[in-house]
Amino acid sequence: MYGRVTSALGNRPERISHTELRQRQLDFCAELSTDSVAIITNNPVSIRSRDTHHRHRFNSYLHYLTGWHGENGVAVFHYAEHKWECLLYVRPRDIKKETWTGRRPGVDGALSGWPIDAAISRDCITENLTEILNSATKIYHIPGLDDVVDTIVADSGKDLGDPRKTLDNMRVIKSDAEIALMQYAADLAALAHIEAMRECNIGMGEWHMQSIIEGCFLYHQSEWSYPSIVGSGDNATILHYNENSQEMLDGDVVLIDAGCEIDGYASDITRSFPVNGKFTDAQREIYALVLKAQIAGIEACQVGSPWSSMHHATSQVLAQGLIDLGILDCSLEDALGEDYNGPYRDFFMHGTGHFLGLDVHDVGGGRQGDDGPERILAPGMVVTIEPGLYFGAWREDIEIDSKWAGIGIRIEDDVLISENGPVVLTAKCPKEITEIEALVGSN
Ligand code: GLY
Ligand code: MN
Ligand code: MN
């Protein structure tokens, strides 16, 4: 099964080059005054059970600036002898510890293998970093990730700033190398979804779909970019359902929201399809409506358009469709309501999409609840377009005809904003009704 995916995938792109990482460092430091210091820490290791840890995932800002993908690294940018220097604190070599927990590059390995100017043992961080901070007037730091660094920074008593605003503006526009990695992540996820559709049959478990998709990621030296959601029947109407523990029944639609990471860059795809390979009339009507809204959302992904144009496009189609199907009994204006918060939100309660990159819900704003001025779409941005409609039979707050009960449909693609119009990175994953019905259970 996975061989078919491998041959369709083509060559895996290279990691981001040291040249590009160096340029990012220069661009970041150009925004800092020379009497400041920026500290970029790693994500902490988190406990899964007693002395067993969750698999570590590097901090996206640290990886973005240095390519570092191990545990514990701390990058510091400071101005010394008329130029910016990037130094990295790393765990020193320790054969006894490495025998248990794995090899470490150590100080020498970090210096030779990563685009940095100096590497120092983390064992010296308190003394060494304190001295660097002594001569700074302002420190840029993201608190809450590394207790040791938080204490050093707090003890310095210096003026504090947040490096994320600058870095987020850089990260929101993807380079060609980043887009190549994201295209590969999109292809792998698309092909994994296809395999799940092919294998799907009545009586299989949601977890079987999950295992096919995540097995495909792992087989290709990738991993999920967020916990896979496989919800059949009413479970499809729970947005962040990920128990994936129910048997899939004849007549159910199953919603699969699953994506992977390549060198940290995420894909994020949702497909919804009938377990038995044939939509019922009611399912088909809702599916066709969500697909129409999704295509309208993708069309709205134009250079120069404000962020909200994508949500307005999907919302208008969905609200009108809900009226046409008799689910809402009001005018389009009333269905949409003030600030697009009208009654159509009972059935489409989430945003239309988000930025995508090193984080699945990537930095740069745009998500509901984010502060700051609205983003204007620009070439190199990557967004998701993922409208949905959900009619949970379990919901006591809505009154709907029983024919819609238990239907949950979302369709999600990853879209690159370009001067030539939207580019659907996940185009390899079928979404037309005829394509899906032909594929489901075809293995
Ligand atoms: N899977 C999370 C999302 O679609 O945003
Ligand atoms: Mn998703
Ligand atoms: Mn998404």
XYZ file of C-alpha atoms and ligand atoms in Angstrom:
450
model
C 0.000 0.000 0.000
C 2.722 2.448 0.952
C 4.848 1.569 -2.086
C 2.164 3.083 -4.300
C 2.429 6.289 -2.256
C 6.228 6.280 -2.393
C 6.317 6.063 -6.162
C 3.749 8.871 -6.518
C 5.669 11.142 -4.166
C 8.881 11.854 -6.012
C 12.007 13.169 -4.369
C 11.917 14.666 -0.923
C 13.160 18.281 -0.937
C 16.297 19.244 0.971
C 16.049 20.797 4.408
C 16.293 24.602 4.450
C 19.878 25.496 3.471
C 22.379 27.084 5.824
C 22.560 30.050 3.439
C 18.844 30.664 3.854
C 19.030 30.202 7.625
C 21.892 32.724 7.777
C 19.846 35.218 5.770
C 16.954 34.796 8.208
C 19.330 35.533 11.093
C 20.576 38.689 9.337
C 17.028 39.854 8.563
C 15.957 39.269 12.152
C 18.964 41.039 13.668
C 18.529 43.981 11.291
C 15.320 44.735 13.210
C 17.107 44.827 16.590
C 19.093 47.724 18.025
C 22.710 46.801 18.588
C 22.451 47.258 22.364
C 19.813 44.521 22.587
C 20.025 40.740 22.914
C 17.474 38.236 21.575
C 17.081 34.830 23.178
C 15.193 32.045 21.401
C 14.567 29.011 23.590
C 13.447 25.497 22.750
C 10.199 23.755 23.698
C 10.393 21.893 27.001
C 10.353 18.109 27.154
C 6.980 17.032 28.553
C 6.219 13.977 30.650
C 3.854 11.391 29.222
C 3.903 8.903 32.074
C 6.208 8.918 35.114
C 9.676 8.695 33.539
C 8.530 8.452 29.911
C 8.376 11.559 27.755
C 6.343 12.712 24.798
C 8.351 12.776 21.600
C 10.050 16.165 21.601
C 9.088 18.720 18.942
C 11.516 21.600 18.439
C 10.373 25.162 18.920
C 9.372 26.603 15.562
C 11.112 29.961 16.100
C 14.365 28.249 17.071
C 14.146 25.904 14.101
C 13.276 28.793 11.788
C 16.406 30.713 12.742
C 18.947 27.934 13.199
C 17.560 24.669 11.812
C 18.190 23.138 15.258
C 16.022 20.057 15.749
C 17.284 18.536 19.000
C 16.279 19.152 22.593
C 17.544 21.876 24.900
C 19.182 24.274 22.429
C 19.002 27.989 23.251
C 19.979 30.537 20.576
C 21.247 33.970 21.552
C 21.737 36.851 19.120
C 24.021 39.597 20.369
C 26.150 42.316 18.837
C 29.844 41.816 19.505
C 32.875 43.316 17.811
C 30.866 45.196 15.186
C 28.698 42.316 14.050
C 25.794 40.188 15.115
C 26.702 36.792 16.488
C 24.433 33.752 16.779
C 25.500 31.520 19.612
C 23.853 28.304 20.624
C 23.873 26.727 24.077
C 23.708 22.951 23.710
C 24.017 19.931 25.951
C 27.631 18.779 26.035
C 28.653 15.297 24.954
C 28.231 12.709 27.731
C 28.808 9.104 26.699
C 27.045 7.648 29.740
C 23.896 9.714 29.218
C 23.995 9.308 25.439
C 24.035 5.529 25.902
C 20.573 5.841 27.441
C 18.950 8.748 25.651
C 20.699 9.036 22.307
C 23.623 10.774 20.665
C 24.138 14.497 21.089
C 26.031 16.728 18.655
C 27.675 18.446 21.606
C 29.499 21.760 21.346
C 31.808 20.784 18.460
C 29.066 18.977 16.546
C 26.725 21.963 16.883
C 29.360 24.339 15.576
C 30.236 22.202 12.576
C 26.684 21.085 11.730
C 24.563 24.218 12.137
C 24.851 27.780 10.794
C 25.937 29.453 14.026
C 28.960 31.504 15.108
C 29.616 29.891 18.469
C 28.446 26.950 20.550
C 28.689 26.814 24.330
C 27.824 24.086 26.792
C 24.437 24.563 28.372
C 26.093 23.732 31.675
C 27.597 27.258 31.605
C 24.439 29.095 30.589
C 23.732 30.923 33.857
C 27.190 32.419 34.174
C 27.782 32.997 30.465
C 24.389 34.393 29.457
C 24.243 36.622 32.545
C 27.482 38.216 31.434
C 26.163 38.809 27.900
C 22.976 40.342 29.279
C 24.939 42.692 31.579
C 25.954 44.858 28.654
C 22.497 44.892 27.007
C 19.821 47.522 27.503
C 16.937 45.464 26.134
C 16.284 41.730 26.016
C 13.924 40.067 23.533
C 12.663 36.814 24.975
C 9.627 34.480 24.839
C 8.908 33.449 28.434
C 7.428 30.175 29.636
C 9.486 27.611 27.747
C 12.768 27.317 29.619
C 12.770 27.895 33.413
C 16.528 28.400 33.599
C 16.519 31.089 30.915
C 13.411 32.733 32.405
C 15.268 33.081 35.725
C 18.407 34.489 34.097
C 16.320 37.047 32.201
C 14.256 38.016 35.266
C 17.413 38.404 37.388
C 18.950 40.726 34.787
C 16.377 43.405 35.599
C 16.569 44.689 32.005
C 13.877 46.098 29.784
C 12.059 43.230 28.040
C 10.644 42.880 24.548
C 8.948 40.157 22.491
C 10.797 38.916 19.384
C 7.692 37.303 17.939
C 6.267 40.327 16.131
C 9.365 40.586 13.923
C 9.703 36.848 13.446
C 6.019 36.367 12.668
C 6.202 38.943 9.889
C 9.135 37.034 8.435
C 7.571 33.601 8.828
C 4.271 34.538 7.236
C 5.875 34.824 3.778
C 7.282 31.499 2.615
C 10.397 31.157 0.468
C 10.645 28.807 -2.505
C 12.459 26.255 -0.338
C 9.732 26.390 2.295
C 7.029 26.038 -0.350
C 8.807 22.969 -1.768
C 8.754 21.338 1.680
C 5.105 22.275 2.162
C 4.219 20.916 -1.279
C 5.816 17.596 -0.331
C 3.955 17.560 3.012
C 0.730 18.308 1.106
C 1.404 15.511 -1.409
C 2.167 12.983 1.312
C -0.982 13.851 3.266
C -3.086 13.809 0.084
C -1.819 10.353 -0.860
C -2.380 9.083 2.696
C -6.000 10.294 2.586
C -6.452 8.502 -0.741
C -5.168 5.255 0.795
C -7.636 5.610 3.676
C -10.500 6.155 1.216
C -9.438 3.121 -0.831
C -9.301 0.875 2.237
C -12.490 2.162 3.879
C -15.250 -0.369 4.467
C -18.316 -0.760 6.654
C -17.398 -2.214 10.048
C -13.858 -0.909 10.111
C -12.898 1.279 13.051
C -12.112 4.982 12.909
C -8.751 3.936 14.330
C -8.099 1.810 11.206
C -8.354 4.947 9.065
C -6.016 6.715 11.496
C -3.506 3.877 11.353
C -3.440 3.850 7.539
C -2.867 7.588 7.385
C -0.344 7.877 10.215
C 1.393 4.671 9.087
C 1.833 6.310 5.714
C 3.369 9.386 7.355
C 5.754 7.297 9.422
C 6.683 5.077 6.488
C 7.847 8.229 4.714
C 9.818 9.560 7.692
C 7.183 12.063 8.575
C 4.723 12.435 11.439
C 1.391 14.062 12.100
C 1.314 17.847 12.365
C -1.625 17.609 14.823
C -3.523 14.653 16.275
C -5.565 13.069 13.485
C -9.325 13.506 13.666
C -11.357 10.558 12.346
C -15.023 11.067 13.174
C -17.775 8.958 11.679
C -21.505 9.619 11.977
C -22.257 12.047 14.780
C -18.557 12.175 15.760
C -17.944 14.175 12.583
C -19.930 17.001 14.147
C -17.446 17.412 17.019
C -14.739 19.728 15.731
C -11.777 18.436 17.721
C -12.919 14.823 18.159
C -9.845 12.599 18.209
C -10.808 9.553 20.236
C -11.111 7.741 16.886
C -12.604 4.775 18.726
C -15.931 4.083 17.008
C -16.794 1.439 14.467
C -17.823 3.019 11.147
C -21.361 2.098 10.159
C -23.279 1.677 6.928
C -24.815 5.053 6.098
C -22.265 7.129 8.038
C -20.119 9.865 6.601
C -16.603 9.815 8.022
C -14.659 13.070 8.385
C -10.872 12.749 8.393
C -8.768 15.790 9.288
C -5.111 14.741 9.146
C -1.837 16.276 8.014
C 1.874 15.718 8.356
C 5.189 17.549 8.777
C 8.263 17.631 6.580
C 11.268 19.311 8.222
C 8.704 20.910 10.510
C 6.481 22.287 7.730
C 2.857 21.217 8.028
C 0.071 20.102 5.763
C -3.544 20.056 6.920
C -6.246 18.251 4.916
C -9.853 17.348 5.654
C -11.973 15.057 3.541
C -15.459 13.720 4.336
C -16.812 10.669 2.544
C -19.490 7.969 2.853
C -18.285 4.810 4.577
C -20.289 2.649 2.158
C -19.084 4.587 -0.901
C -22.400 6.296 -1.720
C -23.716 9.541 -0.233
C -27.391 9.603 0.749
C -29.400 12.396 -0.870
C -29.197 14.513 2.289
C -25.448 13.934 2.689
C -24.896 14.742 -0.973
C -26.788 18.032 -0.692
C -24.741 19.146 2.302
C -21.483 17.937 0.725
C -22.200 19.804 -2.530
C -22.945 22.964 -0.567
C -19.741 22.775 1.495
C -17.727 22.079 -1.674
C -19.272 25.103 -3.399
C -18.382 27.258 -0.389
C -14.850 25.853 -0.281
C -14.278 26.623 -3.967
C -15.573 30.175 -3.368
C -13.150 30.469 -0.412
C -10.234 29.342 -2.575
C -11.221 31.839 -5.288
C -11.064 34.583 -2.642
C -7.376 33.790 -1.993
C -6.135 36.692 -4.115
C -3.122 38.941 -3.645
C -4.285 42.230 -2.121
C -7.508 40.887 -0.589
C -8.074 41.289 3.140
C -7.987 38.190 5.332
C -11.729 38.326 6.003
C -12.598 38.054 2.297
C -12.060 34.280 2.447
C -14.468 33.884 5.372
C -17.009 36.188 3.814
C -16.923 34.172 0.581
C -17.511 30.806 2.266
C -20.100 32.233 4.660
C -22.190 33.790 1.924
C -22.409 30.508 0.019
C -23.186 28.468 3.118
C -25.791 30.867 4.476
C -27.599 31.049 1.126
C -27.436 27.257 0.825
C -28.922 26.781 4.283
C -31.806 29.042 3.247
C -32.274 27.167 -0.053
C -32.377 23.835 1.774
C -35.009 25.176 4.181
C -32.720 24.824 7.184
C -32.807 28.573 7.803
C -35.974 30.524 7.237
C -34.853 34.131 6.811
C -33.163 36.527 4.396
C -29.479 36.150 3.487
C -28.756 39.342 5.399
C -30.417 37.979 8.536
C -28.772 34.562 8.122
C -25.334 36.201 7.971
C -26.157 38.644 10.763
C -23.998 41.439 12.089
C -20.263 40.827 11.604
C -21.037 37.411 10.095
C -22.293 36.116 13.428
C -25.849 35.296 12.391
C -27.766 32.017 12.752
C -25.757 30.270 10.011
C -23.036 30.061 12.710
C -25.111 27.370 14.466
C -23.932 25.055 11.697
C -20.600 26.619 10.653
C -19.111 27.657 13.971
C -15.387 27.872 13.155
C -13.215 30.109 10.997
C -12.627 29.504 7.304
C -8.910 28.912 7.719
C -5.573 29.866 9.169
C -2.000 30.419 8.126
C 0.013 27.237 7.673
C 3.767 26.766 8.047
C 6.084 25.529 10.770
C 3.034 25.505 13.034
C -0.189 24.018 11.771
C -2.024 27.073 13.067
C 0.841 29.207 11.934
C 1.904 32.601 13.196
C 1.008 35.838 11.488
C -2.488 36.496 12.753
C -5.618 35.971 10.757
C -7.266 33.524 13.117
C -10.396 34.482 14.971
C -9.541 36.222 18.216
C -6.166 37.479 17.010
C -5.399 41.114 17.710
C -3.922 43.588 15.309
C -4.844 44.931 11.913
C -6.271 42.593 9.345
C -3.677 40.899 7.129
C -3.726 41.600 3.428
C -2.997 38.482 1.381
C 0.423 38.560 -0.265
C 2.449 36.199 -2.474
C 4.136 33.466 -0.455
C 1.471 33.216 2.239
C -0.043 29.765 2.727
C -3.519 29.426 4.202
C -6.061 26.682 4.710
C -9.598 26.935 3.382
C -11.824 24.654 5.426
C -15.526 25.459 5.608
C -17.861 22.897 7.110
C -21.437 22.238 8.168
C -22.313 20.245 11.263
C -25.706 18.924 12.333
C -25.001 16.942 15.496
C -27.937 14.696 16.417
C -26.764 15.174 20.010
C -27.211 18.941 19.928
C -30.111 20.115 22.057
C -29.633 23.755 21.076
C -30.725 23.451 17.440
C -33.946 22.317 15.811
C -33.540 20.700 12.421
C -35.293 18.160 10.243
C -34.172 14.656 11.234
C -32.866 14.007 7.697
C -29.871 16.261 8.435
C -29.146 14.836 11.880
C -25.728 13.233 12.288
C -24.163 14.830 9.210
C -20.808 16.564 9.615
C -18.916 17.663 6.506
C -15.703 19.671 6.261
C -13.462 20.032 3.214
C -10.010 21.501 3.762
C -7.207 22.331 1.348
C -3.895 24.173 1.702
C -3.565 27.160 -0.604
C -0.528 29.187 -1.648
C -1.238 32.847 -2.411
C 0.484 33.808 -5.648
C 0.487 36.578 -8.238
C -1.036 34.066 -10.666
C -3.958 33.301 -8.373
C -4.469 30.631 -5.703
C -2.376 27.443 -5.938
C -3.982 24.463 -4.202
C -1.029 22.557 -2.716
C -3.319 19.668 -1.745
C -4.858 19.334 -5.209
C -3.798 15.655 -5.388
C -6.485 14.799 -2.825
C -9.810 14.252 -4.642
C -12.894 16.115 -3.432
C -15.458 15.911 -6.240
C -18.408 13.659 -5.353
C -17.912 11.306 -8.318
C -14.162 10.949 -7.609
C -14.761 10.187 -3.950
C -17.535 7.683 -4.564
C -15.356 5.865 -7.089
C -12.429 5.736 -4.665
C -14.036 4.686 -1.371
C -13.625 0.954 -0.748
C -12.002 0.419 -4.150
C -9.094 -1.603 -2.839
N -6.707 20.256 12.046
C -6.816 21.518 12.581
C -7.363 22.453 11.634
O -7.867 22.081 10.596
O -7.285 23.621 11.824
Mn -7.399 20.389 9.552
Mn -6.844 23.617 9.397
